[in-house]
Short mmCIF file of C-alpha atoms and ligand atoms in Angstrom, two decimals:
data_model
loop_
_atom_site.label_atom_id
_atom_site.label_comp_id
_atom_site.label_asym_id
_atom_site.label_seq_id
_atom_site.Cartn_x
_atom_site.Cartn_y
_atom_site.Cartn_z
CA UNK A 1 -113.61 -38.67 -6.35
CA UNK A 2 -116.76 -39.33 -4.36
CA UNK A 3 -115.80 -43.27 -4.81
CA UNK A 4 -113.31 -42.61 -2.50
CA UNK A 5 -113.39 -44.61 0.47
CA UNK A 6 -112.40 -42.59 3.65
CA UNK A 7 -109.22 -43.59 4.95
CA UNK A 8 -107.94 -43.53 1.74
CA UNK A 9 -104.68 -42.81 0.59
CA UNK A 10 -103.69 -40.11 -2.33
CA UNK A 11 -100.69 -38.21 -3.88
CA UNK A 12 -100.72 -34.48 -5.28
CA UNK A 13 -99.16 -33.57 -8.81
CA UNK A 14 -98.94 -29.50 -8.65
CA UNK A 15 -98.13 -28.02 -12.06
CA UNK A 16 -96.18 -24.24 -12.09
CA UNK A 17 -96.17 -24.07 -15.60
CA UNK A 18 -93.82 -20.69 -15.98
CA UNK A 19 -90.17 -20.54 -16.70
CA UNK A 20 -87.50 -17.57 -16.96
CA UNK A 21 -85.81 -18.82 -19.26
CA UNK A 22 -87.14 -20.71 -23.10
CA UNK A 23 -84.57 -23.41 -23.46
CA UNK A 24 -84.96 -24.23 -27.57
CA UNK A 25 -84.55 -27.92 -26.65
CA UNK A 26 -87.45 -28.25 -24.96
CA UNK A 27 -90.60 -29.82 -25.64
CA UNK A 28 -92.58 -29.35 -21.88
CA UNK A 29 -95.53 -27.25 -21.43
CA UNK A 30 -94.60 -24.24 -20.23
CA UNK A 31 -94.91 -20.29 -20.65
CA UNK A 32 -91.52 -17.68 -20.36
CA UNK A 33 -92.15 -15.33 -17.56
CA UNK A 34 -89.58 -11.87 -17.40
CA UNK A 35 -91.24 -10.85 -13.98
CA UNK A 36 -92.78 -13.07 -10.89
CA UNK A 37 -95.98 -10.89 -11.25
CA UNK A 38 -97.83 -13.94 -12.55
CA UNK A 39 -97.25 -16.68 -9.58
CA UNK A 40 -99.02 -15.40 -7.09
CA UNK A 41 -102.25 -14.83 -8.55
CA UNK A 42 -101.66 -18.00 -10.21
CA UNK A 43 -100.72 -20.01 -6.34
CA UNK A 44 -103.72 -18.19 -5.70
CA UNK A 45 -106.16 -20.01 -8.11
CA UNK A 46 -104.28 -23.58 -7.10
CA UNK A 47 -105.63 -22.87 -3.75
CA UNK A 48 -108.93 -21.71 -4.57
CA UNK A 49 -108.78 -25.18 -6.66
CA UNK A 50 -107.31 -27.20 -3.92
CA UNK A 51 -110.32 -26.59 -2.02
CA UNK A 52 -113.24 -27.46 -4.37
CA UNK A 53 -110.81 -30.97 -5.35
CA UNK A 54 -110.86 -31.83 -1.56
CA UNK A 55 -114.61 -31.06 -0.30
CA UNK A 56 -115.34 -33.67 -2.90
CA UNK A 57 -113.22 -36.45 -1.08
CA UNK A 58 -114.45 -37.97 2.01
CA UNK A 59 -113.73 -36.26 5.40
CA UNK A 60 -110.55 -38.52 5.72
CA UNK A 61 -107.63 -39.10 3.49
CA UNK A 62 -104.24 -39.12 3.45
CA UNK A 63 -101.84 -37.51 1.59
CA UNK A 64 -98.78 -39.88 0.92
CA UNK A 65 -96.87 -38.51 -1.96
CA UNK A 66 -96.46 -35.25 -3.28
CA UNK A 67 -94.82 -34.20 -6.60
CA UNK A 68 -94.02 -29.94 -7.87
CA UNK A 69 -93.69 -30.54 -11.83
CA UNK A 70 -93.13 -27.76 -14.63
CA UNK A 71 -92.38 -25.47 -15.97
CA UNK A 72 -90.19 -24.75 -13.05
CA UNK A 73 -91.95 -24.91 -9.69
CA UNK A 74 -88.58 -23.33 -7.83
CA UNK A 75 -89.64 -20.15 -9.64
CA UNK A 76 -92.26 -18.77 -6.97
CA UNK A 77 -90.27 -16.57 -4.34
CA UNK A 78 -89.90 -17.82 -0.85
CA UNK A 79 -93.21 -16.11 -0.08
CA UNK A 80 -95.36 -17.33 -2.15
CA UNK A 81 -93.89 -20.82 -2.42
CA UNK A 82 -94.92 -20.20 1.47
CA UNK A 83 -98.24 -19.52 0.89
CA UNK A 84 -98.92 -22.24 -1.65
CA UNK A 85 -97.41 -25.19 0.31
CA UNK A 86 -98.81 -23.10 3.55
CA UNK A 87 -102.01 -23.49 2.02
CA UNK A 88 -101.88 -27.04 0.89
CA UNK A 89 -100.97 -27.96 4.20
CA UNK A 90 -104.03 -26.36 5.51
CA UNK A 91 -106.83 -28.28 2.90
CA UNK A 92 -104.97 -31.69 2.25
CA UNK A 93 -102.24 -32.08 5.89
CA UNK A 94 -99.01 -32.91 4.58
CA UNK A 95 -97.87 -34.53 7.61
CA UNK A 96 -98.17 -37.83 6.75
CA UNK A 97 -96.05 -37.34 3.09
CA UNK A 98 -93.44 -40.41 2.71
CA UNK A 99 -92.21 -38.71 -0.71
CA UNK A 100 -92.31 -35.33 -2.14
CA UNK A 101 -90.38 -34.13 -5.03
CA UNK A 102 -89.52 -31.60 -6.44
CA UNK A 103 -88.21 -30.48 -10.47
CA UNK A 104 -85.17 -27.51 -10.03
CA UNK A 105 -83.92 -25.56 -12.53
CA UNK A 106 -80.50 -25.30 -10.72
CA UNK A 107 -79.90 -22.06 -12.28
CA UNK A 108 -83.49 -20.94 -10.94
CA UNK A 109 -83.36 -21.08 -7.59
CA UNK A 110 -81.33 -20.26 -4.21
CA UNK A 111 -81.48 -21.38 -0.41
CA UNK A 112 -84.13 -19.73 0.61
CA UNK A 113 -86.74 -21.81 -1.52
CA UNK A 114 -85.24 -24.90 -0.93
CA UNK A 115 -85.59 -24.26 2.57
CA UNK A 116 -89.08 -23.59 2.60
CA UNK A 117 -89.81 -26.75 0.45
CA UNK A 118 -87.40 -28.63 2.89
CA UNK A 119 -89.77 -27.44 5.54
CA UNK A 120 -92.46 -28.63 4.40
CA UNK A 121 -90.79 -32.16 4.21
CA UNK A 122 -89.32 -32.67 0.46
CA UNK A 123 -87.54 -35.69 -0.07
CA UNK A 124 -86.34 -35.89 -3.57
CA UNK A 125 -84.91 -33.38 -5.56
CA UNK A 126 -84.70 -33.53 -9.72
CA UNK A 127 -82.44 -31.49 -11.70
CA UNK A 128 -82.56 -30.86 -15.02
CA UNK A 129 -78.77 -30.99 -16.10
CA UNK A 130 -79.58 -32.09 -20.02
CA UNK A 131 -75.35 -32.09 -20.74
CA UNK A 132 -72.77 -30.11 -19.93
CA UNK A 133 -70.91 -29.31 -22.59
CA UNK A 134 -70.69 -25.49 -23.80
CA UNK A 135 -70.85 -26.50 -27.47
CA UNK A 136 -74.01 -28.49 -26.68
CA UNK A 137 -75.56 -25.49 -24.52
CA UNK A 138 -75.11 -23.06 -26.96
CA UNK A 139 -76.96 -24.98 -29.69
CA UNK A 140 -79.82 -25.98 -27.30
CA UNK A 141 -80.10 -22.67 -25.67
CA UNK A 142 -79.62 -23.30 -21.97
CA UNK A 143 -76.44 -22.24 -20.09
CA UNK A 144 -75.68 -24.13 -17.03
CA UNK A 145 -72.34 -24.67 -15.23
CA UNK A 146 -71.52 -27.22 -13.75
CA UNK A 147 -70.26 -25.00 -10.79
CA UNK A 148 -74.18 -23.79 -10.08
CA UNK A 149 -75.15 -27.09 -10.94
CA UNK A 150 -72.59 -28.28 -8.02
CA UNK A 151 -73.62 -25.64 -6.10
CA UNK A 152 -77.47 -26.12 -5.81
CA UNK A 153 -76.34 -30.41 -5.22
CA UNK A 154 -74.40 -29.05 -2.31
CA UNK A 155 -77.25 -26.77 -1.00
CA UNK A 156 -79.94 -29.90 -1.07
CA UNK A 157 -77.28 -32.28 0.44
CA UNK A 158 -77.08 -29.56 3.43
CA UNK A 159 -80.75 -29.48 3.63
CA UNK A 160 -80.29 -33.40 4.33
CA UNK A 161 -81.58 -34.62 1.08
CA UNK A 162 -79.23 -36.88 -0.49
CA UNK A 163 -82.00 -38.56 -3.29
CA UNK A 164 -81.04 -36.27 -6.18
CA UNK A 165 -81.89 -36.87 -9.46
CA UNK A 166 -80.28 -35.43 -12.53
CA UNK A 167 -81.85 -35.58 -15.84
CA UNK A 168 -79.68 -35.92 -19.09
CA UNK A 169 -80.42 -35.84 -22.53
CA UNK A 170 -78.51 -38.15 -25.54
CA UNK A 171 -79.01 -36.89 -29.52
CA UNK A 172 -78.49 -33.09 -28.54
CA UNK A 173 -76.87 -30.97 -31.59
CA UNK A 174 -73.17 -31.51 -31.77
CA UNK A 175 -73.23 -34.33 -29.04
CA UNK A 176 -70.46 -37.08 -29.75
CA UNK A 177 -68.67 -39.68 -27.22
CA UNK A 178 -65.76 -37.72 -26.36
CA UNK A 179 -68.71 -34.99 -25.30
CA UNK A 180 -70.49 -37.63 -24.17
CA UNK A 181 -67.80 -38.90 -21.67
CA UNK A 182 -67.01 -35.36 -20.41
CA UNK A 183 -70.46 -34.83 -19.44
CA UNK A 184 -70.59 -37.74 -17.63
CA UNK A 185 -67.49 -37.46 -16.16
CA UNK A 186 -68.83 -34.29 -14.30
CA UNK A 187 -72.25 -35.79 -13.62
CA UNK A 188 -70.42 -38.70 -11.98
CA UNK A 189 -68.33 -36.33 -9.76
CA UNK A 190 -71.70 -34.95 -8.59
CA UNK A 191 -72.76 -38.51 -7.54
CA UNK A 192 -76.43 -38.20 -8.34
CA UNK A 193 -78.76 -41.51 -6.81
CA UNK A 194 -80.76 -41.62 -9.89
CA UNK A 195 -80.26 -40.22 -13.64
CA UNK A 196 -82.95 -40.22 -16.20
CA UNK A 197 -80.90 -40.56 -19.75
CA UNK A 198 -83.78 -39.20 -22.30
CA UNK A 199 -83.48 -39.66 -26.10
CA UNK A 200 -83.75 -35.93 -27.01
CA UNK A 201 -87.25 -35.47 -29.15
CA UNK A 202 -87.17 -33.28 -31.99
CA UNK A 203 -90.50 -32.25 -32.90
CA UNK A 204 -91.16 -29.04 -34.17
CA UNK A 205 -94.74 -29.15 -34.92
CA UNK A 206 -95.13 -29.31 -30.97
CA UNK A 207 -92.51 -27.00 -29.83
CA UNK A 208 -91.89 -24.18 -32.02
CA UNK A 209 -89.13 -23.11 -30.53
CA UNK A 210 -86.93 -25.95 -31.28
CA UNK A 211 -86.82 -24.58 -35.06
CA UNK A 212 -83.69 -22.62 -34.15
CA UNK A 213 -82.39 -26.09 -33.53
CA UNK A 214 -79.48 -26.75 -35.94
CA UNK A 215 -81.16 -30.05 -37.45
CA UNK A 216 -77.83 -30.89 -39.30
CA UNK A 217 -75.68 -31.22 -36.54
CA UNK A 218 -78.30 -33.84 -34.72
CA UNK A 219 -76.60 -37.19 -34.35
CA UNK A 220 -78.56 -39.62 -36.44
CA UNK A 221 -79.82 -42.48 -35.37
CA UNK A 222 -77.21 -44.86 -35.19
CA UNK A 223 -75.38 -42.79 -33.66
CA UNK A 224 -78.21 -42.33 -31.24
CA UNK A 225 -77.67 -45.21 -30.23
CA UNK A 226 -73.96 -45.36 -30.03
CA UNK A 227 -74.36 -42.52 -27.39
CA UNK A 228 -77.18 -44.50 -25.55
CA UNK A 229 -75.13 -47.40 -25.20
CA UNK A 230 -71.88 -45.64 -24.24
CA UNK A 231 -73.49 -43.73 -21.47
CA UNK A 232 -75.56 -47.00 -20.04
CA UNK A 233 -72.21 -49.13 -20.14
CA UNK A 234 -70.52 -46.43 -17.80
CA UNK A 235 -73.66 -46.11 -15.72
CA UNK A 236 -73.70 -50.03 -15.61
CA UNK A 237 -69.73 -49.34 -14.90
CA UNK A 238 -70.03 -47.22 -11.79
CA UNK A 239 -72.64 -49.47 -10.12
CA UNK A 240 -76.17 -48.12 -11.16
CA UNK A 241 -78.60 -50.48 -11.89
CA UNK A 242 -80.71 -49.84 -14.88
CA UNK A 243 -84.31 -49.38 -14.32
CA UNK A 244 -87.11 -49.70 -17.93
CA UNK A 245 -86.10 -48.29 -20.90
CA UNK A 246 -84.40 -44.69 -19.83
CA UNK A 247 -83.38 -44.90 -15.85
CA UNK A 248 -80.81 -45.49 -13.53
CA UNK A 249 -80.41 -45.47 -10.07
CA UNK A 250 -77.91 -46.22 -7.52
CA UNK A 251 -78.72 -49.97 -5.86
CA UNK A 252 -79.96 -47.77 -2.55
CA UNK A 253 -82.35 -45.81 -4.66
CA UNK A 254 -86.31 -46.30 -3.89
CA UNK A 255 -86.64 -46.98 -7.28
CA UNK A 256 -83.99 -49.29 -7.84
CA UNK A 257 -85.35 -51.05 -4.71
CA UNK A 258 -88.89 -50.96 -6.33
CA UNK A 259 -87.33 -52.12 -9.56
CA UNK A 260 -85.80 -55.14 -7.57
CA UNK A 261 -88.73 -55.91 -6.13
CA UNK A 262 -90.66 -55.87 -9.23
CA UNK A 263 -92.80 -53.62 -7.47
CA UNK A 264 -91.87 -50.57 -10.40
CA UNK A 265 -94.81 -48.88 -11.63
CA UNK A 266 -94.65 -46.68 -14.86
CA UNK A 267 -97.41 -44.04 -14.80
CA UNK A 268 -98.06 -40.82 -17.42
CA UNK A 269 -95.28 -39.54 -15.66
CA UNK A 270 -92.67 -42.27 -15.93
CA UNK A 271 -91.16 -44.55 -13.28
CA UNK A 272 -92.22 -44.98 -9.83
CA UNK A 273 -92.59 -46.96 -6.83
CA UNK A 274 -96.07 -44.93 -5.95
CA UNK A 275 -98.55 -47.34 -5.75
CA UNK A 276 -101.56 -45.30 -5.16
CA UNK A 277 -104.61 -45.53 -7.00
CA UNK A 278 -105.41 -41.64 -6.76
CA UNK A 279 -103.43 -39.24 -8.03
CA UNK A 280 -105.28 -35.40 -7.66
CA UNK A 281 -103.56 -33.46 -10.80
CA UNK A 282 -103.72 -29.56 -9.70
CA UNK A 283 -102.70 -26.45 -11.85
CA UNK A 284 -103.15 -25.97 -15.67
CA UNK A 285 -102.30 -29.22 -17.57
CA UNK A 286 -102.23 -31.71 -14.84
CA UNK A 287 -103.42 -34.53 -14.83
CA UNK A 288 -105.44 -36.98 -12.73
CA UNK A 289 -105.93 -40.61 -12.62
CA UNK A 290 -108.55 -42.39 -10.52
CA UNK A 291 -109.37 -46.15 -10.98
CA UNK A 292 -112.30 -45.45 -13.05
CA UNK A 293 -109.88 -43.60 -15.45
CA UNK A 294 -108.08 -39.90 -16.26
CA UNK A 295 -109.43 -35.60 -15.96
CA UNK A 296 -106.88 -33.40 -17.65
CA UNK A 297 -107.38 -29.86 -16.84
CA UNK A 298 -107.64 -26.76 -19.23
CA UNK A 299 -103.87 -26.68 -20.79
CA UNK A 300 -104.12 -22.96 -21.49
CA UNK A 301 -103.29 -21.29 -17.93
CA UNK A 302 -105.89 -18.10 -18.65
CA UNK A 303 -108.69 -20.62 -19.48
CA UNK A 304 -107.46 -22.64 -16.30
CA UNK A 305 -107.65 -19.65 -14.02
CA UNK A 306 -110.58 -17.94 -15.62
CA UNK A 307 -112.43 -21.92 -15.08
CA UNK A 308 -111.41 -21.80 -11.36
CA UNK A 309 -112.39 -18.50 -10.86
CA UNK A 310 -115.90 -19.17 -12.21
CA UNK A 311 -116.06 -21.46 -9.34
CA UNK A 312 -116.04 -24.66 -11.64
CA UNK A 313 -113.72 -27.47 -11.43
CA UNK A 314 -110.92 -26.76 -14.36
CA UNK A 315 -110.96 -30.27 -16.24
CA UNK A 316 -111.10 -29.70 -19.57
CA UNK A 317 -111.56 -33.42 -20.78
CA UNK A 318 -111.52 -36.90 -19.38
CA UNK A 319 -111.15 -40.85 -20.22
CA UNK A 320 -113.22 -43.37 -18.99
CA UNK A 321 -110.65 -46.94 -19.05
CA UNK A 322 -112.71 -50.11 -19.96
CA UNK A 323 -111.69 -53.23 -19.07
CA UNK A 324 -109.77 -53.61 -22.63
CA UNK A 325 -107.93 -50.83 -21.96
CA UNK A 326 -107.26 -51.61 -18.36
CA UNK A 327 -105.59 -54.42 -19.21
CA UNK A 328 -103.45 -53.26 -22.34
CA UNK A 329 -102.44 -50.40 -20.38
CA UNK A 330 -100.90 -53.14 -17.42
CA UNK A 331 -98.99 -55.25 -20.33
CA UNK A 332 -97.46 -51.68 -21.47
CA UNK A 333 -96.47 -51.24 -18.09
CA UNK A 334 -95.11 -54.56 -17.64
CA UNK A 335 -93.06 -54.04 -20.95
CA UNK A 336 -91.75 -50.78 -20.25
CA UNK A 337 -90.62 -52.03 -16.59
CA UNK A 338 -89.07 -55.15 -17.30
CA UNK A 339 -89.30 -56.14 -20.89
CA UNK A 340 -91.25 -59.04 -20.42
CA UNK A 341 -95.04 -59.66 -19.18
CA UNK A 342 -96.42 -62.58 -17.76
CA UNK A 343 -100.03 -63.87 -17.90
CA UNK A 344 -99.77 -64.04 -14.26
CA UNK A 345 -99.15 -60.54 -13.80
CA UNK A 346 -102.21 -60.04 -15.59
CA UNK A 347 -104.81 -62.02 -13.58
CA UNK A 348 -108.17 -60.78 -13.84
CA UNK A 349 -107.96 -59.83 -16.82
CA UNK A 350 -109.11 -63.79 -18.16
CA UNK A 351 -109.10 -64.38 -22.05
CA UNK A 352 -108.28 -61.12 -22.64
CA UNK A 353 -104.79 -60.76 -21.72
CA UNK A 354 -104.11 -64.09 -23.50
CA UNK A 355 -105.62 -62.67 -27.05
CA UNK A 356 -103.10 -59.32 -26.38
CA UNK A 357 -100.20 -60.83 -25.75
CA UNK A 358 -100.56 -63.67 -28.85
CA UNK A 359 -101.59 -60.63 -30.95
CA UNK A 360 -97.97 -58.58 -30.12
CA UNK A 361 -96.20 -62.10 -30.86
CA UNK A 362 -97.94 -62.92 -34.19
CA UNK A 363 -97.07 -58.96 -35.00
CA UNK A 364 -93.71 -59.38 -33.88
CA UNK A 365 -92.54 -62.97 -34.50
CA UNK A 366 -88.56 -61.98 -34.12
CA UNK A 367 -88.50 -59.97 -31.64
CA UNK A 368 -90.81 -60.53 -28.98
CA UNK A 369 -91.05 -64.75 -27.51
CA UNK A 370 -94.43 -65.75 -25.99
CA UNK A 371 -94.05 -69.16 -24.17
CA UNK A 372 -94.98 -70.87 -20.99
CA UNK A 373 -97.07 -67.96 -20.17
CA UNK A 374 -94.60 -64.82 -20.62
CA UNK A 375 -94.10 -62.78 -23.49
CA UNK A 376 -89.93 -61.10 -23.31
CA UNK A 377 -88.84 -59.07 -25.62
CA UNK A 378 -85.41 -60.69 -27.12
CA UNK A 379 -82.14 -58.58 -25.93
CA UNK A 380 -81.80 -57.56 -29.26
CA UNK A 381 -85.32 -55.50 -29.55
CA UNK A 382 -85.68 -53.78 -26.48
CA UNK A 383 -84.47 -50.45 -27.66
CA UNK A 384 -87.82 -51.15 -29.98
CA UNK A 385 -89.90 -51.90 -26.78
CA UNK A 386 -91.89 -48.69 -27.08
CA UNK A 387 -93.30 -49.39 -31.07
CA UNK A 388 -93.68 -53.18 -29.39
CA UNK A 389 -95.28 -51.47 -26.70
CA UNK A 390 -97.49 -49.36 -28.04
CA UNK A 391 -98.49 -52.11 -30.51
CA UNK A 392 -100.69 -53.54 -27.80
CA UNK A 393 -103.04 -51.08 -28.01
CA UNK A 394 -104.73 -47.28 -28.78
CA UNK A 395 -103.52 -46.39 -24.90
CA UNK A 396 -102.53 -43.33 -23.09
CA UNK A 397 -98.82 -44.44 -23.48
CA UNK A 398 -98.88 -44.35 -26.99
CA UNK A 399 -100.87 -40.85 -27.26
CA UNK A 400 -98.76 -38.90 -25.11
CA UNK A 401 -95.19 -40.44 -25.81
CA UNK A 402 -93.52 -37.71 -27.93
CA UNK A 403 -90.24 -39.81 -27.47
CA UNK A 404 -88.11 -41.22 -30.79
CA UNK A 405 -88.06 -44.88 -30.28
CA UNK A 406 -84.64 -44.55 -29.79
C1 LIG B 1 -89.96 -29.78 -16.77
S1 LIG B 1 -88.41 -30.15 -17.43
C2 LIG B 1 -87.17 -29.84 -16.17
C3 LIG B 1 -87.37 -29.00 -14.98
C4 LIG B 1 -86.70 -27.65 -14.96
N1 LIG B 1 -87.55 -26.72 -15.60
C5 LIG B 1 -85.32 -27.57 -15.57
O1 LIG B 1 -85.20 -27.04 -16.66
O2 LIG B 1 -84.37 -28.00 -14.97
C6 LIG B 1 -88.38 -31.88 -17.38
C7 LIG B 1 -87.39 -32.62 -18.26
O3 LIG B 1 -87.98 -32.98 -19.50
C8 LIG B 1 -86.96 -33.34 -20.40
N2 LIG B 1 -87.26 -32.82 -21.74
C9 LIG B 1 -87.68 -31.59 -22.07
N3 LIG B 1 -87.76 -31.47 -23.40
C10 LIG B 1 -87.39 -32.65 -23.94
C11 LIG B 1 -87.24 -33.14 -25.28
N4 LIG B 1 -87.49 -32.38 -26.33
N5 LIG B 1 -86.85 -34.42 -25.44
C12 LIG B 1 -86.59 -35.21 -24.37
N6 LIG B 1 -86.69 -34.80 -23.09
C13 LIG B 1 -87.08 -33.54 -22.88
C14 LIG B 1 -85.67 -32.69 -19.89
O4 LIG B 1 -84.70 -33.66 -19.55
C15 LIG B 1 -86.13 -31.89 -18.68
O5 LIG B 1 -85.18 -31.85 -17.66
S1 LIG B 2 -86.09 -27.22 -19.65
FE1 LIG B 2 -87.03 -26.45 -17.79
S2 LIG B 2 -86.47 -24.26 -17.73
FE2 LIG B 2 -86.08 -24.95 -19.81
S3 LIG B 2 -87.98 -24.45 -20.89
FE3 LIG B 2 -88.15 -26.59 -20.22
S4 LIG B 2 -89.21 -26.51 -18.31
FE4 LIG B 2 -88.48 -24.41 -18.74
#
């Protein structure tokens, strides 16, 4: 932080790690919550963290992009979603904010919220639809019609904010095509700008609570695949583009634009157009990234608010990127974006990037092609292009992906 030249520009992550409801699907890090005594003495020790983050940066920066992430951040009532952006206002200015965005729960949340983010200048909504099919609620544990689902679009597109994002989930218990199509028949009707289409990660050992998933009535994964496939080809159908491995986005879309471009960026927290060097993670969890490399703070919430409260900074550990992993980090970036890396993209980097990218296509001979200074991954492989991917190197994509390859 104190290499931070003034003038310069940053974005905000804020974690809200609670939720009402458990949904057995899911595999984010977050704590159930029956009453809304916790948020405000939580808000509270964002603020009180807010502060100390921000006397270490020079007198002037400028906030560009904002992101709420969860848990579910439309949980806070109106007034103390007040006070927190209130307050964030006050130590970082959020008047000069091109983005902010915002994950909601449809089903967890009402006018009155949205109107206060909406004040304070949100531009992006994402939803978390996952499917819509009773069967496939039921099994997951999360209820969601798509009449409040409807409902909450219609509320945002009032508000004036028409880039919506839905996020969907393929190899759910008891999904098949005929589900499959249904769901997106509905999603379609909605007319989202973007839709993230996530393979649905079972693991257990992370998320306890998806042991009450019925494991035998998980597609397997061919048919995985079949689903993946069917739901691109009528994405591709109704004129999104596809964007990496998991995205798509109508041709309007920022990130679509970005993708066009080749100006995407794929951080920690998937695709983006942000090009910002500093990102300031707040709130238990989040994390940071500066050029010299990442601070995650204290996971645990108590040991996050009992850290702020001792008036210490609440990172609980941090990575230092050399220049190795500098540059296998951009060639995983380049992959995931657009399934091919060139060494031009990689200048800077010198003899380096050369020895990765020959390394990936003697480990790889079929299904990767490295000639004329680009390495693609062949048609064929890039459902694989995450275990190609991560093949370049011990990085931070690798370590935190909790994704099936497919
Ligand atoms: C923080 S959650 C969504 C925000 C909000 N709490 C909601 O439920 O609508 C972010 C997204 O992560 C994805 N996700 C959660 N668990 C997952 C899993 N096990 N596999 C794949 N994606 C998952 C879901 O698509 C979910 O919408
Ligand atoms: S899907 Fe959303 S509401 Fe459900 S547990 Fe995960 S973060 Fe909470």
């Amino acid at each position: 932080m104190r290499e931070t030249p003034p003038g310069a520009e940053i974005s905000l992550y804020l974690h809200i790690p609670f939720c009402r409801r458990l949904c057995w699907f899911c595999a984010c890090r977050t704590q159930g919550t029956k009453t809304d005594a916790p948020l405000a003495p939580y808000v509270a020790s964002v603020l009180a963290e807010a502060k100390r983050v921000r006397a270490s940066f020079p007198d002037h920066i400028t906030v560009r992009r904002m992101h709420l992430g969860g848990g579910t951040p439309t949980l806070p009532p109106a007034s103390v979603m007040e006070s927190l952006l209130g307050g964030l206002d006050r130590i970082f200015g959020l008047n000069a904010l091109q983005e902010f965005s915002v994950e909601i729960d449809p089903v967890e949340c009402d006018r009155e919220r949205l109107g206060v983010l909406r004040d304070y200048g949100m531009t992006r909504a994402s939803l978390g639809v996952q499917d819509f099919e009773p069967r496939v609620q039921a099994a997951i544990g999360r209820e969601q019609s798509p009449e409040i689902t409807q409902q909450v679009v219609g509320m945002l597109r009032e508000l004036g904010i028409e880039a919506i994002n839905f996020d969907l989930l393929y190899g759910l218990p008891f999904q098949n095509m005929s589900t499959l199509e249904r769901t997106l028949d509905t999603v379609l009707s909605m007319n989202p700008s973007r839709l993230a289409l996530y393979g649905y990660a079972h693991v257990p050992w992370m998320s306890k609570r998806q042991t009450v998933i019925p494991v035998e009535a998980l597609p397997d994964p061919e048919a995985r695949y079949g689903l993946f496939e069917r739901a691109r080809n009528t994405l591709l159908g109704q004129g999104y583009l596809q964007i990496g491995i998991d995205h798509f986005a109508r041709p309007g879309d920022e990130l679509a634009q970005a993708f066009v471009e080749r100006r995407l960026r794929r951080s920690f927290q998937g695709y983006t157009d942000d090009r910002i060097s500093r990102l300031v993670g707040l709130g238990s969890s989040s994390v940071s990234r500066y050029p010299q490399g990442y601070a995650q703070n204290q996971s645990s919430t108590r040991l996050y608010q009992a850290a702020v409260r001792d008036g210490g900074l609440a990172v609980s550990r941090g990575l230092a990127l050399s220049p190795g992993d500098r540059c296998v980090a951009e060639v995983i970036e380049h992959l995931m974006c657009y399934f091919e890396v060139r060494l031009a993209d990689l200048q800077g980097h010198g003899r380096l990037a050369h020895n990765v990218l020959s390394t990936m296509a003697d480990k790889f001979p079929e299904a990767v092609n490295f000639r004329d200074g680009k390495l693609r991954v062949e048609r064929w492989a890039r459902p694989l292009v995450r275990i190609i991917a991560a093949s370049a190197g011990a990085t931070g994509e690798e370590r935190q992906s909790y994704s099936a390859a497919i």
